[in-house]
Amino acid sequence: MATLLTRIRTATRTHGLASRSFSASAPSLARMVRPPSNLPTQLISSPSEALNPPIYLPLSSLVSRKPGEARASSKVVSLDPSVFSHPIRNDILHAAVVHYRDGLRQGSASTKTRAEVSGSGRKLRPQKGSGRARLGDRGSPMLRGGGRAFGPKPRDFSTKLPRKVIEMAMRVALSSKVKSQSLCVVETLQWPGFKTKELAARLASLSWNDKVLFVCGHHVPKTLRRSSSNLQGVETIGAEDLTVYDIVVNKRTVLDLAAVEWLEKRLGKSNLPLEAMPVIPLQILDQPLSSVTQ
């Protein structure tokens, strides 16, 4: 958590321009977005960093801000581009969703064959001489109460999908949310209180009341879980239990900082740890925040 908190940057929006001035209370370093010509070469660890700049996303807040408190949107968080800016692959998403839904099937449907239904196995009438069609015992599938021909039996519907394909589908799902501006990051998901009415009012003010998924890096806070349990269209889940289907089926996904750190550690492709990522002064940052979803 401490590592990710150091990546939060405080920015002051001035006249909608790309240039930003940053307050002295926040750390004065950030990851590089676009290396200028006068940047020392030792700050650039690899060409891939310059080609794949991090994604900068303004922070949101679940809790209403207090009077005199700075807006949460005045802070930005840098996201790993290998996780949150992956090329969109609908075929990979489809394969992961089908794989997940196959595992949900119980496969408990069962019918009885003609050998399993109750009743005598005596032939009902002679083979010849009656002038009617040939008929065996009362378990024949042609008769009412007889067995079922080719009926379902208990089976396992689950399918296999390579782990790397599932991880790619997770990157694609998160990237699609960033691209559609449906991904929000908050510092914490701690909710002060247990009243469902208060949480519903806050979500309505944020327009988060239509199929929103809250993802916590550690355990889901007790207050948030209890206050949202009766709200339709609101789900809470831990990062370890997050699936591609959960992201796709919900319109908005809200991550806390611990969840972002967990996902980047699990899905990131960077060879360097988060602590060793190269940093440069924020004054060199020359990319507007509005371009994070482009």
PDB file of C-alpha atoms in Angstrom:
ATOM      1  CA  MET A   1       0.000   0.000   0.000  1.00  0.00           C
ATOM      2  CA  ALA A   2       2.837   2.383   0.855  1.00  0.00           C
ATOM      3  CA  THR A   3       4.350   1.783  -2.575  1.00  0.00           C
ATOM      4  CA  LEU A   4       1.162   2.689  -4.378  1.00  0.00           C
ATOM      5  CA  LEU A   5       0.446   5.683  -2.177  1.00  0.00           C
ATOM      6  CA  THR A   6       3.740   7.193  -3.284  1.00  0.00           C
ATOM      7  CA  ARG A   7       2.488   7.082  -6.867  1.00  0.00           C
ATOM      8  CA  ILE A   8      -0.468   9.368  -6.163  1.00  0.00           C
ATOM      9  CA  ARG A   9       0.201  12.785  -7.514  1.00  0.00           C
ATOM     10  CA  THR A  10      -1.590  16.023  -6.630  1.00  0.00           C
ATOM     11  CA  ALA A  11      -2.377  18.131  -9.682  1.00  0.00           C
ATOM     12  CA  THR A  12      -3.979  21.559  -9.985  1.00  0.00           C
ATOM     13  CA  ARG A  13      -6.069  21.989 -13.114  1.00  0.00           C
ATOM     14  CA  THR A  14      -5.319  25.331 -14.773  1.00  0.00           C
ATOM     15  CA  HIS A  15      -7.475  26.587 -17.671  1.00  0.00           C
ATOM     16  CA  GLY A  16      -7.876  23.086 -19.074  1.00  0.00           C
ATOM     17  CA  LEU A  17      -4.303  23.095 -20.452  1.00  0.00           C
ATOM     18  CA  ALA A  18      -2.011  20.115 -20.629  1.00  0.00           C
ATOM     19  CA  SER A  19       0.498  21.714 -18.262  1.00  0.00           C
ATOM     20  CA  ARG A  20      -0.021  21.049 -14.532  1.00  0.00           C
ATOM     21  CA  SER A  21       1.269  22.658 -11.371  1.00  0.00           C
ATOM     22  CA  PHE A  22       1.575  20.375  -8.389  1.00  0.00           C
ATOM     23  CA  SER A  23       1.255  21.150  -4.694  1.00  0.00           C
ATOM     24  CA  ALA A  24       4.196  20.772  -2.358  1.00  0.00           C
ATOM     25  CA  SER A  25       2.263  18.408  -0.074  1.00  0.00           C
ATOM     26  CA  ALA A  26       2.402  15.582  -2.592  1.00  0.00           C
ATOM     27  CA  PRO A  27       5.567  13.762  -3.642  1.00  0.00           C
ATOM     28  CA  SER A  28       7.393  15.612  -6.373  1.00  0.00           C
ATOM     29  CA  LEU A  29       8.146  12.590  -8.513  1.00  0.00           C
ATOM     30  CA  ALA A  30       6.079  10.612 -10.977  1.00  0.00           C
ATOM     31  CA  ARG A  31       6.538   8.071 -13.709  1.00  0.00           C
ATOM     32  CA  MET A  32       7.510   9.318 -17.116  1.00  0.00           C
ATOM     33  CA  VAL A  33       4.780   9.841 -19.697  1.00  0.00           C
ATOM     34  CA  ARG A  34       6.760  11.145 -22.640  1.00  0.00           C
ATOM     35  CA  PRO A  35      10.557  11.568 -22.453  1.00  0.00           C
ATOM     36  CA  PRO A  36      11.592  15.067 -23.541  1.00  0.00           C
ATOM     37  CA  SER A  37      14.789  15.701 -25.437  1.00  0.00           C
ATOM     38  CA  ASN A  38      16.619  17.167 -22.427  1.00  0.00           C
ATOM     39  CA  LEU A  39      15.894  14.200 -20.142  1.00  0.00           C
ATOM     40  CA  PRO A  40      18.998  12.392 -18.800  1.00  0.00           C
ATOM     41  CA  THR A  41      19.357   9.016 -20.438  1.00  0.00           C
ATOM     42  CA  GLN A  42      19.989   7.205 -17.154  1.00  0.00           C
ATOM     43  CA  LEU A  43      16.354   7.813 -16.126  1.00  0.00           C
ATOM     44  CA  ILE A  44      15.076   5.727 -19.041  1.00  0.00           C
ATOM     45  CA  SER A  45      15.595   2.089 -18.147  1.00  0.00           C
ATOM     46  CA  SER A  46      14.296   0.580 -21.407  1.00  0.00           C
ATOM     47  CA  PRO A  47      12.814   1.682 -24.759  1.00  0.00           C
ATOM     48  CA  SER A  48       9.576  -0.134 -23.908  1.00  0.00           C
ATOM     49  CA  GLU A  49       8.906   2.358 -21.097  1.00  0.00           C
ATOM     50  CA  ALA A  50       8.947   5.256 -23.539  1.00  0.00           C
ATOM     51  CA  LEU A  51       6.691   3.374 -25.966  1.00  0.00           C
ATOM     52  CA  ASN A  52       4.249   2.267 -23.242  1.00  0.00           C
ATOM     53  CA  PRO A  53       3.697   5.211 -20.892  1.00  0.00           C
ATOM     54  CA  PRO A  54       1.662   4.632 -17.730  1.00  0.00           C
ATOM     55  CA  ILE A  55      -2.031   5.408 -17.609  1.00  0.00           C
ATOM     56  CA  TYR A  56      -2.904   8.401 -15.430  1.00  0.00           C
ATOM     57  CA  LEU A  57      -6.367   8.261 -13.895  1.00  0.00           C
ATOM     58  CA  PRO A  58      -7.930  10.834 -11.548  1.00  0.00           C
ATOM     59  CA  LEU A  59      -8.918   9.442  -8.176  1.00  0.00           C
ATOM     60  CA  SER A  60     -12.520   9.191  -7.010  1.00  0.00           C
ATOM     61  CA  SER A  61     -13.932   9.037  -3.500  1.00  0.00           C
ATOM     62  CA  LEU A  62     -16.736   6.917  -2.073  1.00  0.00           C
ATOM     63  CA  VAL A  63     -17.066   9.098   1.019  1.00  0.00           C
ATOM     64  CA  SER A  64     -18.304  12.680   0.678  1.00  0.00           C
ATOM     65  CA  ARG A  65     -15.549  15.207   1.216  1.00  0.00           C
ATOM     66  CA  LYS A  66     -15.586  17.445   4.263  1.00  0.00           C
ATOM     67  CA  PRO A  67     -15.729  21.265   4.049  1.00  0.00           C
ATOM     68  CA  GLY A  68     -12.332  22.658   3.160  1.00  0.00           C
ATOM     69  CA  GLU A  69     -11.015  19.273   2.050  1.00  0.00           C
ATOM     70  CA  ALA A  70      -9.456  18.974  -1.409  1.00  0.00           C
ATOM     71  CA  ARG A  71     -11.373  17.105  -4.069  1.00  0.00           C
ATOM     72  CA  ALA A  72     -10.301  13.529  -4.712  1.00  0.00           C
ATOM     73  CA  SER A  73     -10.130  14.293  -8.441  1.00  0.00           C
ATOM     74  CA  SER A  74      -7.221  16.656  -7.760  1.00  0.00           C
ATOM     75  CA  LYS A  75      -5.062  13.557  -7.298  1.00  0.00           C
ATOM     76  CA  VAL A  76      -4.070  11.137 -10.028  1.00  0.00           C
ATOM     77  CA  VAL A  77      -2.784   7.578  -9.867  1.00  0.00           C
ATOM     78  CA  SER A  78      -0.520   5.931 -12.431  1.00  0.00           C
ATOM     79  CA  LEU A  79      -1.605   2.536 -13.714  1.00  0.00           C
ATOM     80  CA  ASP A  80       0.540  -0.127 -15.323  1.00  0.00           C
ATOM     81  CA  PRO A  81      -0.099   0.018 -19.113  1.00  0.00           C
ATOM     82  CA  SER A  82       0.505  -3.719 -19.490  1.00  0.00           C
ATOM     83  CA  VAL A  83      -2.547  -4.315 -17.271  1.00  0.00           C
ATOM     84  CA  PHE A  84      -4.835  -1.345 -17.955  1.00  0.00           C
ATOM     85  CA  SER A  85      -3.963  -0.537 -21.582  1.00  0.00           C
ATOM     86  CA  HIS A  86      -4.009  -3.942 -23.240  1.00  0.00           C
ATOM     87  CA  PRO A  87      -5.324  -4.278 -26.828  1.00  0.00           C
ATOM     88  CA  ILE A  88      -9.012  -5.173 -26.819  1.00  0.00           C
ATOM     89  CA  ARG A  89      -9.596  -8.821 -27.764  1.00  0.00           C
ATOM     90  CA  ASN A  90     -13.283  -9.735 -27.829  1.00  0.00           C
ATOM     91  CA  ASP A  91     -12.476 -13.346 -28.690  1.00  0.00           C
ATOM     92  CA  ILE A  92     -10.401 -13.716 -25.524  1.00  0.00           C
ATOM     93  CA  LEU A  93     -13.176 -12.151 -23.437  1.00  0.00           C
ATOM     94  CA  HIS A  94     -15.724 -14.518 -24.967  1.00  0.00           C
ATOM     95  CA  ALA A  95     -13.559 -17.575 -24.270  1.00  0.00           C
ATOM     96  CA  ALA A  96     -13.037 -16.558 -20.639  1.00  0.00           C
ATOM     97  CA  VAL A  97     -16.728 -15.842 -20.032  1.00  0.00           C
ATOM     98  CA  VAL A  98     -17.803 -19.148 -21.593  1.00  0.00           C
ATOM     99  CA  HIS A  99     -15.180 -20.976 -19.526  1.00  0.00           C
ATOM    100  CA  TYR A 100     -16.472 -19.364 -16.325  1.00  0.00           C
ATOM    101  CA  ARG A 101     -20.137 -20.028 -17.082  1.00  0.00           C
ATOM    102  CA  ASP A 102     -19.392 -23.646 -17.991  1.00  0.00           C
ATOM    103  CA  GLY A 103     -18.001 -24.123 -14.511  1.00  0.00           C
ATOM    104  CA  LEU A 104     -21.211 -22.759 -12.973  1.00  0.00           C
ATOM    105  CA  ARG A 105     -23.376 -25.484 -14.495  1.00  0.00           C
ATOM    106  CA  GLN A 106     -24.430 -28.104 -11.958  1.00  0.00           C
ATOM    107  CA  GLY A 107     -24.739 -30.907 -14.469  1.00  0.00           C
ATOM    108  CA  SER A 108     -27.193 -32.719 -12.179  1.00  0.00           C
ATOM    109  CA  ALA A 109     -29.991 -33.356 -14.723  1.00  0.00           C
ATOM    110  CA  SER A 110     -30.821 -37.064 -14.749  1.00  0.00           C
ATOM    111  CA  THR A 111     -33.508 -39.249 -16.344  1.00  0.00           C
ATOM    112  CA  LYS A 112     -34.258 -42.977 -16.194  1.00  0.00           C
ATOM    113  CA  THR A 113     -33.722 -45.325 -19.089  1.00  0.00           C
ATOM    114  CA  ARG A 114     -36.084 -48.213 -19.878  1.00  0.00           C
ATOM    115  CA  ALA A 115     -33.927 -50.428 -17.690  1.00  0.00           C
ATOM    116  CA  GLU A 116     -34.274 -48.126 -14.669  1.00  0.00           C
ATOM    117  CA  VAL A 117     -38.025 -47.412 -14.584  1.00  0.00           C
ATOM    118  CA  SER A 118     -40.160 -49.485 -12.235  1.00  0.00           C
ATOM    119  CA  GLY A 119     -42.421 -52.193 -13.600  1.00  0.00           C
ATOM    120  CA  SER A 120     -42.342 -55.723 -14.946  1.00  0.00           C
ATOM    121  CA  GLY A 121     -40.202 -56.705 -17.883  1.00  0.00           C
ATOM    122  CA  ARG A 122     -42.902 -58.965 -19.263  1.00  0.00           C
ATOM    123  CA  LYS A 123     -43.802 -58.508 -22.901  1.00  0.00           C
ATOM    124  CA  LEU A 124     -47.167 -56.728 -23.054  1.00  0.00           C
ATOM    125  CA  ARG A 125     -48.607 -58.703 -26.002  1.00  0.00           C
ATOM    126  CA  PRO A 126     -47.487 -61.384 -28.403  1.00  0.00           C
ATOM    127  CA  GLN A 127     -45.136 -60.451 -31.196  1.00  0.00           C
ATOM    128  CA  LYS A 128     -47.561 -61.637 -33.882  1.00  0.00           C
ATOM    129  CA  GLY A 129     -51.245 -62.362 -34.311  1.00  0.00           C
ATOM    130  CA  SER A 130     -52.800 -59.253 -32.708  1.00  0.00           C
ATOM    131  CA  GLY A 131     -52.632 -57.121 -35.819  1.00  0.00           C
ATOM    132  CA  ARG A 132     -51.066 -54.301 -33.828  1.00  0.00           C
ATOM    133  CA  ALA A 133     -47.521 -52.957 -33.728  1.00  0.00           C
ATOM    134  CA  ARG A 134     -44.750 -54.851 -32.029  1.00  0.00           C
ATOM    135  CA  LEU A 135     -44.281 -53.865 -28.405  1.00  0.00           C
ATOM    136  CA  GLY A 136     -42.003 -54.980 -25.609  1.00  0.00           C
ATOM    137  CA  ASP A 137     -42.273 -54.301 -21.867  1.00  0.00           C
ATOM    138  CA  ARG A 138     -43.887 -51.282 -20.194  1.00  0.00           C
ATOM    139  CA  GLY A 139     -40.540 -49.502 -19.939  1.00  0.00           C
ATOM    140  CA  SER A 140     -40.543 -48.790 -23.663  1.00  0.00           C
ATOM    141  CA  PRO A 141     -39.843 -45.090 -24.463  1.00  0.00           C
ATOM    142  CA  MET A 142     -42.894 -45.109 -26.722  1.00  0.00           C
ATOM    143  CA  LEU A 143     -45.253 -45.584 -23.777  1.00  0.00           C
ATOM    144  CA  ARG A 144     -46.338 -43.106 -21.152  1.00  0.00           C
ATOM    145  CA  GLY A 145     -44.408 -43.764 -17.940  1.00  0.00           C
ATOM    146  CA  GLY A 146     -41.682 -45.557 -19.849  1.00  0.00           C
ATOM    147  CA  GLY A 147     -38.004 -44.772 -19.906  1.00  0.00           C
ATOM    148  CA  ARG A 148     -36.366 -41.832 -21.651  1.00  0.00           C
ATOM    149  CA  ALA A 149     -34.383 -42.562 -24.802  1.00  0.00           C
ATOM    150  CA  PHE A 150     -31.033 -40.710 -24.859  1.00  0.00           C
ATOM    151  CA  GLY A 151     -31.996 -38.619 -21.812  1.00  0.00           C
ATOM    152  CA  PRO A 152     -29.539 -36.490 -19.812  1.00  0.00           C
ATOM    153  CA  LYS A 153     -27.319 -38.010 -17.145  1.00  0.00           C
ATOM    154  CA  PRO A 154     -25.164 -36.265 -14.512  1.00  0.00           C
ATOM    155  CA  ARG A 155     -22.024 -34.899 -16.164  1.00  0.00           C
ATOM    156  CA  ASP A 156     -19.300 -32.309 -15.734  1.00  0.00           C
ATOM    157  CA  PHE A 157     -19.762 -29.318 -18.040  1.00  0.00           C
ATOM    158  CA  SER A 158     -16.585 -27.520 -16.965  1.00  0.00           C
ATOM    159  CA  THR A 159     -14.020 -26.801 -19.653  1.00  0.00           C
ATOM    160  CA  LYS A 160     -10.297 -26.085 -19.555  1.00  0.00           C
ATOM    161  CA  LEU A 161      -8.668 -22.812 -20.516  1.00  0.00           C
ATOM    162  CA  PRO A 162      -4.955 -22.008 -20.227  1.00  0.00           C
ATOM    163  CA  ARG A 163      -4.029 -19.841 -17.274  1.00  0.00           C
ATOM    164  CA  LYS A 164      -2.259 -17.307 -19.492  1.00  0.00           C
ATOM    165  CA  VAL A 165      -5.412 -16.878 -21.593  1.00  0.00           C
ATOM    166  CA  ILE A 166      -7.444 -16.173 -18.439  1.00  0.00           C
ATOM    167  CA  GLU A 167      -4.865 -13.607 -17.321  1.00  0.00           C
ATOM    168  CA  MET A 168      -4.951 -11.954 -20.743  1.00  0.00           C
ATOM    169  CA  ALA A 169      -8.748 -11.834 -20.552  1.00  0.00           C
ATOM    170  CA  MET A 170      -8.458 -10.060 -17.189  1.00  0.00           C
ATOM    171  CA  ARG A 171      -6.142  -7.456 -18.724  1.00  0.00           C
ATOM    172  CA  VAL A 172      -8.510  -6.991 -21.666  1.00  0.00           C
ATOM    173  CA  ALA A 173     -11.519  -6.597 -19.343  1.00  0.00           C
ATOM    174  CA  LEU A 174      -9.780  -3.976 -17.196  1.00  0.00           C
ATOM    175  CA  SER A 175      -8.491  -2.138 -20.276  1.00  0.00           C
ATOM    176  CA  SER A 176     -11.957  -2.051 -21.805  1.00  0.00           C
ATOM    177  CA  LYS A 177     -13.308  -0.441 -18.630  1.00  0.00           C
ATOM    178  CA  VAL A 178     -10.572   2.205 -18.749  1.00  0.00           C
ATOM    179  CA  LYS A 179     -11.269   2.873 -22.411  1.00  0.00           C
ATOM    180  CA  SER A 180     -15.010   3.251 -21.800  1.00  0.00           C
ATOM    181  CA  GLN A 181     -14.388   5.446 -18.723  1.00  0.00           C
ATOM    182  CA  SER A 182     -16.097   2.866 -16.519  1.00  0.00           C
ATOM    183  CA  LEU A 183     -13.162   2.208 -14.183  1.00  0.00           C
ATOM    184  CA  CYS A 184     -12.735   4.239 -10.993  1.00  0.00           C
ATOM    185  CA  VAL A 185      -9.960   4.149  -8.407  1.00  0.00           C
ATOM    186  CA  VAL A 186     -10.469   5.246  -4.807  1.00  0.00           C
ATOM    187  CA  GLU A 187      -7.985   5.425  -1.961  1.00  0.00           C
ATOM    188  CA  THR A 188     -10.109   3.239   0.299  1.00  0.00           C
ATOM    189  CA  LEU A 189     -13.507   1.558   0.341  1.00  0.00           C
ATOM    190  CA  GLN A 190     -14.088   2.065   4.055  1.00  0.00           C
ATOM    191  CA  TRP A 191     -17.672   3.253   4.526  1.00  0.00           C
ATOM    192  CA  PRO A 192     -18.596   5.066   7.759  1.00  0.00           C
ATOM    193  CA  GLY A 193     -21.799   3.433   8.880  1.00  0.00           C
ATOM    194  CA  PHE A 194     -24.174   0.541   8.288  1.00  0.00           C
ATOM    195  CA  LYS A 195     -27.203   2.401   6.891  1.00  0.00           C
ATOM    196  CA  THR A 196     -28.197   1.171   3.451  1.00  0.00           C
ATOM    197  CA  LYS A 197     -30.165   4.353   2.792  1.00  0.00           C
ATOM    198  CA  GLU A 198     -27.089   6.552   3.236  1.00  0.00           C
ATOM    199  CA  LEU A 199     -24.973   4.412   0.914  1.00  0.00           C
ATOM    200  CA  ALA A 200     -27.739   4.345  -1.700  1.00  0.00           C
ATOM    201  CA  ALA A 201     -27.980   8.134  -1.625  1.00  0.00           C
ATOM    202  CA  ARG A 202     -24.212   8.510  -2.028  1.00  0.00           C
ATOM    203  CA  LEU A 203     -24.089   6.058  -4.936  1.00  0.00           C
ATOM    204  CA  ALA A 204     -26.965   7.876  -6.610  1.00  0.00           C
ATOM    205  CA  SER A 205     -25.102  11.182  -6.332  1.00  0.00           C
ATOM    206  CA  LEU A 206     -22.074   9.563  -7.991  1.00  0.00           C
ATOM    207  CA  SER A 207     -24.204   7.760 -10.631  1.00  0.00           C
ATOM    208  CA  TRP A 208     -22.793   4.468  -9.375  1.00  0.00           C
ATOM    209  CA  ASN A 209     -26.160   2.887  -8.587  1.00  0.00           C
ATOM    210  CA  ASP A 210     -26.504   0.875 -11.822  1.00  0.00           C
ATOM    211  CA  LYS A 211     -24.576  -2.418 -11.677  1.00  0.00           C
ATOM    212  CA  VAL A 212     -21.416  -1.320  -9.887  1.00  0.00           C
ATOM    213  CA  LEU A 213     -18.703  -3.676  -8.643  1.00  0.00           C
ATOM    214  CA  PHE A 214     -16.472  -2.727  -5.682  1.00  0.00           C
ATOM    215  CA  VAL A 215     -13.149  -4.585  -5.635  1.00  0.00           C
ATOM    216  CA  CYS A 216     -11.102  -4.540  -2.426  1.00  0.00           C
ATOM    217  CA  GLY A 217      -7.442  -5.452  -2.318  1.00  0.00           C
ATOM    218  CA  HIS A 218      -7.697  -7.267   1.004  1.00  0.00           C
ATOM    219  CA  HIS A 219     -10.979  -8.158   2.702  1.00  0.00           C
ATOM    220  CA  VAL A 220     -14.225  -6.364   2.001  1.00  0.00           C
ATOM    221  CA  PRO A 221     -14.944  -3.866   4.817  1.00  0.00           C
ATOM    222  CA  LYS A 222     -17.738  -5.054   7.083  1.00  0.00           C
ATOM    223  CA  THR A 223     -19.568  -1.733   6.900  1.00  0.00           C
ATOM    224  CA  LEU A 224     -19.568  -1.701   3.098  1.00  0.00           C
ATOM    225  CA  ARG A 225     -20.620  -5.324   2.831  1.00  0.00           C
ATOM    226  CA  ARG A 226     -23.539  -4.958   5.249  1.00  0.00           C
ATOM    227  CA  SER A 227     -24.769  -1.620   3.919  1.00  0.00           C
ATOM    228  CA  SER A 228     -24.692  -2.802   0.288  1.00  0.00           C
ATOM    229  CA  SER A 229     -26.081  -6.311   0.762  1.00  0.00           C
ATOM    230  CA  ASN A 230     -29.680  -5.158   0.167  1.00  0.00           C
ATOM    231  CA  LEU A 231     -28.865  -2.868  -2.772  1.00  0.00           C
ATOM    232  CA  GLN A 232     -29.773  -4.274  -6.154  1.00  0.00           C
ATOM    233  CA  GLY A 233     -27.024  -3.858  -8.724  1.00  0.00           C
ATOM    234  CA  VAL A 234     -24.229  -3.375  -6.165  1.00  0.00           C
ATOM    235  CA  GLU A 235     -21.638  -6.104  -5.595  1.00  0.00           C
ATOM    236  CA  THR A 236     -18.550  -6.289  -3.381  1.00  0.00           C
ATOM    237  CA  ILE A 237     -15.691  -8.726  -3.906  1.00  0.00           C
ATOM    238  CA  GLY A 238     -12.057  -9.219  -3.002  1.00  0.00           C
ATOM    239  CA  ALA A 239      -9.325  -8.914  -5.617  1.00  0.00           C
ATOM    240  CA  GLU A 240      -8.355 -12.563  -5.195  1.00  0.00           C
ATOM    241  CA  ASP A 241     -11.899 -13.681  -6.070  1.00  0.00           C
ATOM    242  CA  LEU A 242     -12.313 -11.306  -9.023  1.00  0.00           C
ATOM    243  CA  THR A 243     -13.167 -12.955 -12.352  1.00  0.00           C
ATOM    244  CA  VAL A 244     -13.483 -11.726 -15.913  1.00  0.00           C
ATOM    245  CA  TYR A 245     -17.220 -12.387 -15.794  1.00  0.00           C
ATOM    246  CA  ASP A 246     -17.624 -10.083 -12.772  1.00  0.00           C
ATOM    247  CA  ILE A 247     -15.972  -7.226 -14.661  1.00  0.00           C
ATOM    248  CA  VAL A 248     -17.893  -7.790 -17.891  1.00  0.00           C
ATOM    249  CA  VAL A 249     -21.358  -8.228 -16.363  1.00  0.00           C
ATOM    250  CA  ASN A 250     -21.149  -5.003 -14.311  1.00  0.00           C
ATOM    251  CA  LYS A 251     -21.235  -1.609 -15.986  1.00  0.00           C
ATOM    252  CA  ARG A 252     -18.766   0.070 -13.598  1.00  0.00           C
ATOM    253  CA  THR A 253     -15.811  -1.266 -11.638  1.00  0.00           C
ATOM    254  CA  VAL A 254     -14.417   0.573  -8.603  1.00  0.00           C
ATOM    255  CA  LEU A 255     -10.973  -0.450  -7.301  1.00  0.00           C
ATOM    256  CA  ASP A 256      -9.224   0.666  -4.175  1.00  0.00           C
ATOM    257  CA  LEU A 257      -5.462   1.241  -4.144  1.00  0.00           C
ATOM    258  CA  ALA A 258      -4.763  -2.152  -2.602  1.00  0.00           C
ATOM    259  CA  ALA A 259      -6.719  -3.846  -5.399  1.00  0.00           C
ATOM    260  CA  VAL A 260      -4.766  -1.924  -8.048  1.00  0.00           C
ATOM    261  CA  GLU A 261      -1.503  -2.986  -6.430  1.00  0.00           C
ATOM    262  CA  TRP A 262      -2.635  -6.614  -6.237  1.00  0.00           C
ATOM    263  CA  LEU A 263      -3.757  -6.697  -9.882  1.00  0.00           C
ATOM    264  CA  GLU A 264      -0.556  -5.082 -11.136  1.00  0.00           C
ATOM    265  CA  LYS A 265       1.517  -7.538  -9.137  1.00  0.00           C
ATOM    266  CA  ARG A 266      -0.492 -10.492 -10.444  1.00  0.00           C
ATOM    267  CA  LEU A 267      -1.003  -9.426 -14.065  1.00  0.00           C
ATOM    268  CA  GLY A 268       1.805  -6.932 -14.714  1.00  0.00           C
ATOM    269  CA  LYS A 269       4.494  -7.765 -17.240  1.00  0.00           C
ATOM    270  CA  SER A 270       7.133  -5.350 -15.978  1.00  0.00           C
ATOM    271  CA  ASN A 271      10.462  -6.949 -15.119  1.00  0.00           C
ATOM    272  CA  LEU A 272      11.123  -4.320 -12.461  1.00  0.00           C
ATOM    273  CA  PRO A 273       9.362  -4.177  -9.083  1.00  0.00           C
ATOM    274  CA  LEU A 274       7.136  -1.197  -8.404  1.00  0.00           C
ATOM    275  CA  GLU A 275       9.755   0.308  -6.094  1.00  0.00           C
ATOM    276  CA  ALA A 276      12.385   0.260  -8.859  1.00  0.00           C
ATOM    277  CA  MET A 277      10.324   1.889 -11.590  1.00  0.00           C
ATOM    278  CA  PRO A 278      12.156   4.938 -12.985  1.00  0.00           C
ATOM    279  CA  VAL A 279      10.786   8.290 -11.875  1.00  0.00           C
ATOM    280  CA  ILE A 280      11.250  11.845 -13.074  1.00  0.00           C
ATOM    281  CA  PRO A 281      10.089  15.241 -11.788  1.00  0.00           C
ATOM    282  CA  LEU A 282       6.431  16.010 -12.348  1.00  0.00           C
ATOM    283  CA  GLN A 283       7.306  19.242 -14.149  1.00  0.00           C
ATOM    284  CA  ILE A 284       8.341  17.111 -17.136  1.00  0.00           C
ATOM    285  CA  LEU A 285       4.844  15.581 -17.317  1.00  0.00           C
ATOM    286  CA  ASP A 286       3.415  16.911 -20.572  1.00  0.00           C
ATOM    287  CA  GLN A 287       0.429  14.630 -21.237  1.00  0.00           C
ATOM    288  CA  PRO A 288      -3.078  15.846 -20.298  1.00  0.00           C
ATOM    289  CA  LEU A 289      -5.171  13.680 -18.011  1.00  0.00           C
ATOM    290  CA  SER A 290      -7.966  13.704 -20.560  1.00  0.00           C
ATOM    291  CA  SER A 291      -5.901  11.388 -22.758  1.00  0.00           C
ATOM    292  CA  VAL A 292      -5.898   8.468 -20.365  1.00  0.00           C
ATOM    293  CA  THR A 293      -8.916   6.876 -21.991  1.00  0.00           C
ATOM    294  CA  GLN A 294      -7.931   7.481 -25.597  1.00  0.00           C
TER     295      GLN A 294
END
